[in-house]
Amino acid sequence: MSIDSLLCTIPGENTPLPVFEKIVRLLKGGVSYGCSNPAHFAEHTDPHFKIAIPFEGASIHTTWQTASGQRKQNHVRQGHVSILPANLPHETTLENRLEMIIVNLEASLIEEVAEELVGTVEIIENWTARDVLIRQLGLELRQEFQHGSPRLLYVESAVNILATHLVRHYSANRADINDLHQRLSAQKLKQATDYISEHLEENITLAELAFVVQMSQYRFARAFKLSTGYSPHQYLMQQRIERAKHLLSQTKIPIVEISYKLGFSSQSHFTSAFHRLVGVTPKNYRSKL
C-alpha cells in the first residue's frame, strides 16, 4: 500500500493535496480509493483504461475530446460510473467533496482479455453509465479499503471481472464476442487447489495461481469458477474458514492468533468472514463444542 503521487489544486488555493489515500498496485493495473476536496484537473490523458466509481453526493463536470476531435461535456452524479479509454484527452472539475474508487487497467490486460474473446477491441467512452455490476464491485472494493489492507486475490479477481465486463459491454465490436466454457483439467485443478491449501496464511495473488497452472489470469479465473463453482478468492476464504473450524475445535490457540495464522489482516476481519460463512462468531463456535 502506498500514497498516490497524483496531485490537484483546490480552487482559490495554491497548495496541492493528495487525491487518493490508498492504492493497490497490480501487475497490469491498480485500484485507488480516497477522498478529494473540490478541485480542477486541467486537460490530460492517461495511458490506462479507467473505471471511476463515485459515491454519495458526487457532482463532477467533465469535458473531453472524442476520437473524431469533437469537444463534449457531461455531468457525473451519484449512481453513475465512468468508462474512459486509454489516452482520452479530458479535464475534470470536482464540484464538491468526493469519495471515489478508480480502477486502472493496463492496455495489455484489456488486450489479453480481448484476445481470448474476440481478437481486437475498441473501448468506447461512457461518462454516465448506470451499471449494476460495476457499482456493486465498487462498493465491495470500498469496504475492502475501509477494513484496512485489501486482500490482493480479491482485488485482482475484481479487476479481471471488470476488464472482462468492459470488453463484453463497452467495446465497439461486443456483438461478435463468443463465450468460453472451458473447465480446468483435473491435473490443473489439483495444482491450483494444492497451492492454495499450502499457502493459506499468505496473501495469494491471481498471478501466482495462474502461473502455477501456466494459464493467463483471465482464462484461469474463469475456468476455476466453472470447475469449482467459486472464484479463486471465494475458494481461498472457504478453505481458510474450514482450517479455522479445525483449529477452533481441536486446539486452544487464541482466536487472534488463528486470525493471523490464516492470513487475515485482523481479528475483526476474521470474525466477520467466519460469521458470514458459518453463521456464528469464532468465539461462539468454539464455546458450543
mmCIF file of C-alpha atoms in Angstrom:
data_model
loop_
_atom_site.group_PDB
_atom_site.id
_atom_site.type_symbol
_atom_site.label_atom_id
_atom_site.label_comp_id
_atom_site.label_asym_id
_atom_site.label_seq_id
_atom_site.Cartn_x
_atom_site.Cartn_y
_atom_site.Cartn_z
ATOM 1 C CA MET A 1 0.000 0.000 0.000
ATOM 2 C CA SER A 2 1.319 3.460 -0.833
ATOM 3 C CA ILE A 3 0.321 7.078 -1.286
ATOM 4 C CA ASP A 4 -0.593 8.160 -4.809
ATOM 5 C CA SER A 5 1.604 10.833 -6.380
ATOM 6 C CA LEU A 6 -1.314 12.383 -8.293
ATOM 7 C CA LEU A 7 -1.964 15.940 -7.095
ATOM 8 C CA CYS A 8 -4.588 18.583 -7.847
ATOM 9 C CA THR A 9 -5.187 22.211 -6.870
ATOM 10 C CA ILE A 10 -8.071 23.431 -4.714
ATOM 11 C CA PRO A 11 -9.790 26.425 -6.377
ATOM 12 C CA GLY A 12 -8.565 29.619 -4.749
ATOM 13 C CA GLU A 13 -5.577 27.952 -3.092
ATOM 14 C CA ASN A 14 -2.042 27.153 -4.184
ATOM 15 C CA THR A 15 -1.486 24.081 -2.038
ATOM 16 C CA PRO A 16 -1.875 20.755 -3.870
ATOM 17 C CA LEU A 17 -3.326 17.824 -1.979
ATOM 18 C CA PRO A 18 -3.143 14.038 -2.465
ATOM 19 C CA VAL A 19 -6.266 12.791 -4.214
ATOM 20 C CA PHE A 20 -6.161 9.134 -3.234
ATOM 21 C CA GLU A 21 -5.271 7.885 0.210
ATOM 22 C CA LYS A 22 -4.848 4.187 -0.538
ATOM 23 C CA ILE A 23 -3.701 2.272 -3.586
ATOM 24 C CA VAL A 24 -3.299 -1.388 -4.502
ATOM 25 C CA ARG A 25 -0.867 -1.697 -7.397
ATOM 26 C CA LEU A 26 -1.172 -4.814 -9.543
ATOM 27 C CA LEU A 27 0.948 -6.227 -12.333
ATOM 28 C CA LYS A 28 -1.443 -4.917 -15.007
ATOM 29 C CA GLY A 29 -3.311 -2.128 -13.278
ATOM 30 C CA GLY A 30 -4.402 -0.989 -9.863
ATOM 31 C CA VAL A 31 -7.220 0.239 -7.645
ATOM 32 C CA SER A 32 -7.247 3.595 -5.829
ATOM 33 C CA TYR A 33 -9.558 4.758 -3.043
ATOM 34 C CA GLY A 34 -9.852 8.086 -1.310
ATOM 35 C CA CYS A 35 -11.464 11.496 -0.984
ATOM 36 C CA SER A 36 -10.798 14.894 -2.508
ATOM 37 C CA ASN A 37 -11.998 18.408 -1.789
ATOM 38 C CA PRO A 38 -13.446 20.439 -4.706
ATOM 39 C CA ALA A 39 -10.723 20.687 -7.337
ATOM 40 C CA HIS A 40 -9.982 21.094 -11.026
ATOM 41 C CA PHE A 41 -7.823 18.840 -13.211
ATOM 42 C CA ALA A 42 -6.595 20.510 -16.405
ATOM 43 C CA GLU A 43 -6.854 18.577 -19.658
ATOM 44 C CA HIS A 44 -4.681 15.470 -19.597
ATOM 45 C CA THR A 45 -4.548 11.890 -20.841
ATOM 46 C CA ASP A 46 -3.990 8.607 -19.057
ATOM 47 C CA PRO A 47 -2.173 5.621 -20.615
ATOM 48 C CA HIS A 48 -4.529 3.217 -18.822
ATOM 49 C CA PHE A 49 -8.161 2.323 -19.310
ATOM 50 C CA LYS A 50 -10.032 3.725 -16.340
ATOM 51 C CA ILE A 51 -13.258 2.995 -14.455
ATOM 52 C CA ALA A 52 -14.321 5.717 -11.999
ATOM 53 C CA ILE A 53 -16.950 4.911 -9.358
ATOM 54 C CA PRO A 54 -18.059 7.983 -7.354
ATOM 55 C CA PHE A 55 -20.117 7.631 -4.193
ATOM 56 C CA GLU A 56 -22.621 9.715 -2.217
ATOM 57 C CA GLY A 57 -23.130 13.320 -3.272
ATOM 58 C CA ALA A 58 -20.931 13.196 -6.374
ATOM 59 C CA SER A 59 -21.049 16.175 -8.739
ATOM 60 C CA ILE A 60 -18.348 16.106 -11.416
ATOM 61 C CA HIS A 61 -18.218 18.230 -14.568
ATOM 62 C CA THR A 62 -16.229 16.682 -17.414
ATOM 63 C CA THR A 63 -15.082 17.896 -20.828
ATOM 64 C CA TRP A 64 -13.396 15.552 -23.283
ATOM 65 C CA GLN A 65 -12.327 15.174 -26.879
ATOM 66 C CA THR A 66 -13.662 12.268 -28.923
ATOM 67 C CA ALA A 67 -11.590 10.245 -31.385
ATOM 68 C CA SER A 68 -13.040 12.406 -34.202
ATOM 69 C CA GLY A 69 -11.888 15.603 -32.472
ATOM 70 C CA GLN A 70 -15.273 16.763 -31.144
ATOM 71 C CA ARG A 71 -15.455 18.513 -27.754
ATOM 72 C CA LYS A 72 -18.169 17.137 -25.465
ATOM 73 C CA GLN A 73 -19.337 17.775 -21.898
ATOM 74 C CA ASN A 74 -21.185 15.786 -19.257
ATOM 75 C CA HIS A 75 -22.176 15.902 -15.600
ATOM 76 C CA VAL A 76 -21.380 12.825 -13.499
ATOM 77 C CA ARG A 77 -23.509 12.296 -10.392
ATOM 78 C CA GLN A 78 -24.039 9.668 -7.700
ATOM 79 C CA GLY A 79 -25.153 6.394 -9.300
ATOM 80 C CA HIS A 80 -23.074 6.905 -12.441
ATOM 81 C CA VAL A 81 -19.885 5.059 -13.311
ATOM 82 C CA SER A 82 -17.449 6.446 -15.874
ATOM 83 C CA ILE A 83 -15.651 4.342 -18.501
ATOM 84 C CA LEU A 84 -12.581 6.009 -20.041
ATOM 85 C CA PRO A 85 -10.487 4.519 -22.854
ATOM 86 C CA ALA A 86 -6.730 4.916 -22.681
ATOM 87 C CA ASN A 87 -5.257 8.210 -23.941
ATOM 88 C CA LEU A 88 -8.583 10.087 -23.953
ATOM 89 C CA PRO A 89 -7.957 13.878 -23.604
ATOM 90 C CA HIS A 90 -10.206 15.145 -20.795
ATOM 91 C CA GLU A 91 -10.487 17.682 -17.997
ATOM 92 C CA THR A 92 -12.453 17.280 -14.789
ATOM 93 C CA THR A 93 -13.904 19.571 -12.143
ATOM 94 C CA LEU A 94 -14.918 18.093 -8.787
ATOM 95 C CA GLU A 95 -17.694 20.432 -7.648
ATOM 96 C CA ASN A 96 -17.847 19.198 -4.056
ATOM 97 C CA ARG A 97 -16.011 16.872 -1.693
ATOM 98 C CA LEU A 98 -15.835 13.481 -3.331
ATOM 99 C CA GLU A 99 -15.252 9.874 -2.273
ATOM 100 C CA MET A 100 -14.325 7.587 -5.150
ATOM 101 C CA ILE A 101 -12.869 4.292 -6.321
ATOM 102 C CA ILE A 102 -10.781 4.368 -9.504
ATOM 103 C CA VAL A 103 -9.754 1.167 -11.285
ATOM 104 C CA ASN A 104 -6.853 1.465 -13.741
ATOM 105 C CA LEU A 105 -6.481 -1.280 -16.346
ATOM 106 C CA GLU A 106 -3.333 -1.517 -18.441
ATOM 107 C CA ALA A 107 -3.795 -1.879 -22.179
ATOM 108 C CA SER A 108 -2.025 -5.257 -22.029
ATOM 109 C CA LEU A 109 -4.748 -6.637 -19.717
ATOM 110 C CA ILE A 110 -7.566 -5.423 -21.990
ATOM 111 C CA GLU A 111 -5.722 -6.875 -24.988
ATOM 112 C CA GLU A 112 -5.252 -10.202 -23.185
ATOM 113 C CA VAL A 113 -8.959 -10.457 -22.372
ATOM 114 C CA ALA A 114 -9.971 -9.312 -25.852
ATOM 115 C CA GLU A 115 -7.687 -11.896 -27.471
ATOM 116 C CA GLU A 116 -9.446 -14.642 -25.501
ATOM 117 C CA LEU A 117 -12.883 -13.363 -26.542
ATOM 118 C CA VAL A 118 -12.817 -11.525 -29.843
ATOM 119 C CA GLY A 119 -9.306 -10.732 -31.088
ATOM 120 C CA THR A 120 -9.139 -6.941 -31.039
ATOM 121 C CA VAL A 121 -11.311 -4.428 -29.244
ATOM 122 C CA GLU A 122 -12.060 -0.694 -29.077
ATOM 123 C CA ILE A 123 -13.431 0.547 -25.745
ATOM 124 C CA ILE A 124 -15.978 3.379 -26.104
ATOM 125 C CA GLU A 125 -16.106 6.160 -23.505
ATOM 126 C CA ASN A 126 -19.213 6.418 -21.324
ATOM 127 C CA TRP A 127 -19.088 9.016 -18.542
ATOM 128 C CA THR A 128 -22.576 8.400 -17.129
ATOM 129 C CA ALA A 129 -23.145 4.642 -17.348
ATOM 130 C CA ARG A 130 -25.576 3.074 -14.909
ATOM 131 C CA ASP A 131 -24.031 -0.346 -14.423
ATOM 132 C CA VAL A 132 -25.166 -2.524 -11.522
ATOM 133 C CA LEU A 133 -22.207 -4.927 -11.670
ATOM 134 C CA ILE A 134 -19.550 -2.199 -11.690
ATOM 135 C CA ARG A 135 -21.280 -0.257 -8.931
ATOM 136 C CA GLN A 136 -21.589 -3.354 -6.708
ATOM 137 C CA LEU A 137 -17.920 -4.224 -7.191
ATOM 138 C CA GLY A 138 -17.059 -0.610 -6.383
ATOM 139 C CA LEU A 139 -18.972 -0.795 -3.104
ATOM 140 C CA GLU A 140 -17.243 -4.066 -2.200
ATOM 141 C CA LEU A 141 -13.811 -2.627 -3.029
ATOM 142 C CA ARG A 142 -14.567 0.432 -0.884
ATOM 143 C CA GLN A 143 -15.412 -1.888 2.002
ATOM 144 C CA GLU A 144 -12.099 -3.716 1.488
ATOM 145 C CA PHE A 145 -10.175 -0.448 1.758
ATOM 146 C CA GLN A 146 -12.137 0.737 4.775
ATOM 147 C CA HIS A 147 -11.354 -2.509 6.644
ATOM 148 C CA GLY A 148 -7.604 -1.989 6.279
ATOM 149 C CA SER A 149 -5.292 -3.663 3.776
ATOM 150 C CA PRO A 150 -7.332 -5.081 0.867
ATOM 151 C CA ARG A 151 -6.793 -8.749 0.047
ATOM 152 C CA LEU A 152 -4.748 -8.997 -3.154
ATOM 153 C CA LEU A 153 -6.540 -12.058 -4.520
ATOM 154 C CA TYR A 154 -9.903 -10.332 -4.084
ATOM 155 C CA VAL A 155 -8.720 -7.102 -5.728
ATOM 156 C CA GLU A 156 -7.118 -8.994 -8.625
ATOM 157 C CA SER A 157 -10.293 -11.027 -9.150
ATOM 158 C CA ALA A 158 -12.403 -7.857 -9.179
ATOM 159 C CA VAL A 159 -10.054 -6.195 -11.681
ATOM 160 C CA ASN A 160 -10.227 -9.206 -14.005
ATOM 161 C CA ILE A 161 -14.028 -9.249 -13.791
ATOM 162 C CA LEU A 162 -14.103 -5.544 -14.651
ATOM 163 C CA ALA A 163 -11.698 -5.975 -17.578
ATOM 164 C CA THR A 164 -13.887 -8.738 -18.991
ATOM 165 C CA HIS A 165 -17.016 -6.652 -18.400
ATOM 166 C CA LEU A 166 -15.505 -3.717 -20.316
ATOM 167 C CA VAL A 167 -14.651 -5.891 -23.304
ATOM 168 C CA ARG A 168 -18.091 -7.503 -23.286
ATOM 169 C CA HIS A 169 -20.249 -4.423 -22.778
ATOM 170 C CA TYR A 170 -18.300 -1.270 -23.667
ATOM 171 C CA SER A 171 -16.477 -2.228 -26.864
ATOM 172 C CA ALA A 172 -17.365 -1.325 -30.429
ATOM 173 C CA ASN A 173 -17.453 -4.981 -31.538
ATOM 174 C CA ARG A 174 -19.096 -6.530 -28.466
ATOM 175 C CA ALA A 175 -21.736 -8.258 -30.589
ATOM 176 C CA ASP A 176 -19.023 -10.531 -32.016
ATOM 177 C CA ILE A 177 -17.847 -11.803 -28.631
ATOM 178 C CA ASN A 178 -18.169 -15.523 -28.024
ATOM 179 C CA ASP A 179 -18.266 -17.004 -24.544
ATOM 180 C CA LEU A 180 -15.753 -19.549 -23.277
ATOM 181 C CA HIS A 181 -16.840 -22.602 -21.298
ATOM 182 C CA GLN A 182 -13.606 -24.473 -20.718
ATOM 183 C CA ARG A 183 -13.040 -26.018 -17.287
ATOM 184 C CA LEU A 184 -9.674 -26.792 -15.731
ATOM 185 C CA SER A 185 -8.267 -30.245 -16.323
ATOM 186 C CA ALA A 186 -8.189 -32.470 -13.238
ATOM 187 C CA GLN A 187 -4.413 -32.010 -13.050
ATOM 188 C CA LYS A 188 -4.535 -28.211 -13.246
ATOM 189 C CA LEU A 189 -7.380 -28.045 -10.726
ATOM 190 C CA LYS A 190 -5.357 -30.163 -8.282
ATOM 191 C CA GLN A 191 -2.286 -27.991 -8.824
ATOM 192 C CA ALA A 192 -4.276 -24.839 -8.061
ATOM 193 C CA THR A 193 -6.145 -26.175 -5.023
ATOM 194 C CA ASP A 194 -2.988 -27.768 -3.599
ATOM 195 C CA TYR A 195 -1.174 -24.446 -3.932
ATOM 196 C CA ILE A 196 -3.992 -22.660 -2.104
ATOM 197 C CA SER A 197 -4.011 -25.263 0.695
ATOM 198 C CA GLU A 198 -0.246 -24.961 1.145
ATOM 199 C CA HIS A 199 -0.300 -21.134 1.269
ATOM 200 C CA LEU A 200 -3.460 -20.327 3.240
ATOM 201 C CA GLU A 201 -1.614 -17.910 5.515
ATOM 202 C CA GLU A 202 -0.198 -15.898 2.598
ATOM 203 C CA ASN A 203 -1.698 -13.082 0.552
ATOM 204 C CA ILE A 204 -2.010 -15.263 -2.560
ATOM 205 C CA THR A 205 -2.389 -13.420 -5.864
ATOM 206 C CA LEU A 206 -4.250 -14.388 -9.007
ATOM 207 C CA ALA A 207 -0.996 -14.035 -10.936
ATOM 208 C CA GLU A 208 0.628 -16.699 -8.722
ATOM 209 C CA LEU A 209 -2.206 -19.173 -9.244
ATOM 210 C CA ALA A 210 -2.303 -18.575 -12.999
ATOM 211 C CA PHE A 211 1.470 -19.120 -13.158
ATOM 212 C CA VAL A 212 1.179 -22.430 -11.265
ATOM 213 C CA VAL A 213 -1.114 -23.850 -13.964
ATOM 214 C CA GLN A 214 0.545 -21.943 -16.858
ATOM 215 C CA MET A 215 -2.559 -20.035 -17.957
ATOM 216 C CA SER A 216 -3.489 -16.389 -18.411
ATOM 217 C CA GLN A 217 -5.107 -14.791 -15.371
ATOM 218 C CA TYR A 218 -8.367 -14.247 -17.230
ATOM 219 C CA ARG A 219 -8.648 -17.800 -18.566
ATOM 220 C CA PHE A 220 -7.615 -19.322 -15.224
ATOM 221 C CA ALA A 221 -10.096 -17.288 -13.165
ATOM 222 C CA ARG A 222 -12.952 -18.189 -15.496
ATOM 223 C CA ALA A 223 -12.017 -21.889 -15.761
ATOM 224 C CA PHE A 224 -11.527 -22.174 -11.984
ATOM 225 C CA LYS A 225 -15.017 -20.849 -11.307
ATOM 226 C CA LEU A 226 -16.543 -23.153 -13.925
ATOM 227 C CA SER A 227 -14.720 -26.099 -12.306
ATOM 228 C CA THR A 228 -15.449 -25.363 -8.625
ATOM 229 C CA GLY A 229 -18.432 -23.016 -8.542
ATOM 230 C CA TYR A 230 -16.270 -20.477 -6.690
ATOM 231 C CA SER A 231 -13.966 -17.669 -7.716
ATOM 232 C CA PRO A 232 -10.356 -18.219 -6.568
ATOM 233 C CA HIS A 233 -10.880 -15.692 -3.765
ATOM 234 C CA GLN A 234 -14.124 -17.355 -2.601
ATOM 235 C CA TYR A 235 -12.418 -20.758 -2.606
ATOM 236 C CA LEU A 236 -9.479 -19.393 -0.601
ATOM 237 C CA MET A 237 -11.871 -17.956 2.006
ATOM 238 C CA GLN A 238 -13.780 -21.256 2.211
ATOM 239 C CA GLN A 239 -10.555 -23.166 2.825
ATOM 240 C CA ARG A 240 -9.356 -20.685 5.439
ATOM 241 C CA ILE A 241 -12.639 -20.981 7.319
ATOM 242 C CA GLU A 242 -12.523 -24.797 7.184
ATOM 243 C CA ARG A 243 -8.986 -24.698 8.618
ATOM 244 C CA ALA A 244 -10.181 -22.231 11.268
ATOM 245 C CA LYS A 245 -13.011 -24.567 12.304
ATOM 246 C CA HIS A 246 -10.457 -27.343 12.793
ATOM 247 C CA LEU A 247 -8.158 -25.125 14.879
ATOM 248 C CA LEU A 248 -11.064 -23.837 16.972
ATOM 249 C CA SER A 249 -12.332 -27.340 17.701
ATOM 250 C CA GLN A 250 -9.056 -29.256 18.067
ATOM 251 C CA THR A 251 -6.707 -26.731 19.696
ATOM 252 C CA LYS A 252 -6.697 -23.996 22.315
ATOM 253 C CA ILE A 253 -4.881 -21.499 20.116
ATOM 254 C CA PRO A 254 -6.227 -17.978 20.850
ATOM 255 C CA ILE A 255 -8.626 -16.634 18.237
ATOM 256 C CA VAL A 256 -6.429 -13.641 17.492
ATOM 257 C CA GLU A 257 -3.514 -15.991 16.734
ATOM 258 C CA ILE A 258 -5.714 -18.112 14.460
ATOM 259 C CA SER A 259 -6.679 -14.920 12.615
ATOM 260 C CA TYR A 260 -3.096 -14.105 11.680
ATOM 261 C CA LYS A 261 -2.113 -17.754 11.176
ATOM 262 C CA LEU A 262 -4.708 -17.957 8.391
ATOM 263 C CA GLY A 263 -3.762 -14.712 6.680
ATOM 264 C CA PHE A 264 -6.479 -12.380 7.939
ATOM 265 C CA SER A 265 -5.465 -8.754 8.436
ATOM 266 C CA SER A 266 -7.092 -8.555 11.883
ATOM 267 C CA GLN A 267 -9.259 -10.493 14.330
ATOM 268 C CA SER A 268 -12.280 -8.391 13.352
ATOM 269 C CA HIS A 269 -11.713 -9.253 9.679
ATOM 270 C CA PHE A 270 -11.529 -12.958 10.585
ATOM 271 C CA THR A 271 -14.636 -12.738 12.790
ATOM 272 C CA SER A 272 -16.604 -11.018 10.025
ATOM 273 C CA ALA A 273 -15.614 -13.615 7.393
ATOM 274 C CA PHE A 274 -16.254 -16.538 9.761
ATOM 275 C CA HIS A 275 -19.687 -15.217 10.747
ATOM 276 C CA ARG A 276 -20.625 -14.636 7.103
ATOM 277 C CA LEU A 277 -19.783 -18.218 6.077
ATOM 278 C CA VAL A 278 -20.621 -20.194 9.238
ATOM 279 C CA GLY A 279 -23.409 -18.119 10.766
ATOM 280 C CA VAL A 280 -21.797 -17.673 14.197
ATOM 281 C CA THR A 281 -18.674 -15.936 15.503
ATOM 282 C CA PRO A 282 -15.481 -17.952 16.123
ATOM 283 C CA LYS A 283 -15.937 -17.458 19.876
ATOM 284 C CA ASN A 284 -19.487 -18.825 19.815
ATOM 285 C CA TYR A 285 -18.452 -21.683 17.522
ATOM 286 C CA ARG A 286 -15.734 -22.751 19.979
ATOM 287 C CA SER A 287 -17.956 -22.359 23.057
ATOM 288 C CA LYS A 288 -20.650 -24.640 21.613
ATOM 289 C CA LEU A 289 -18.273 -27.576 21.038
#
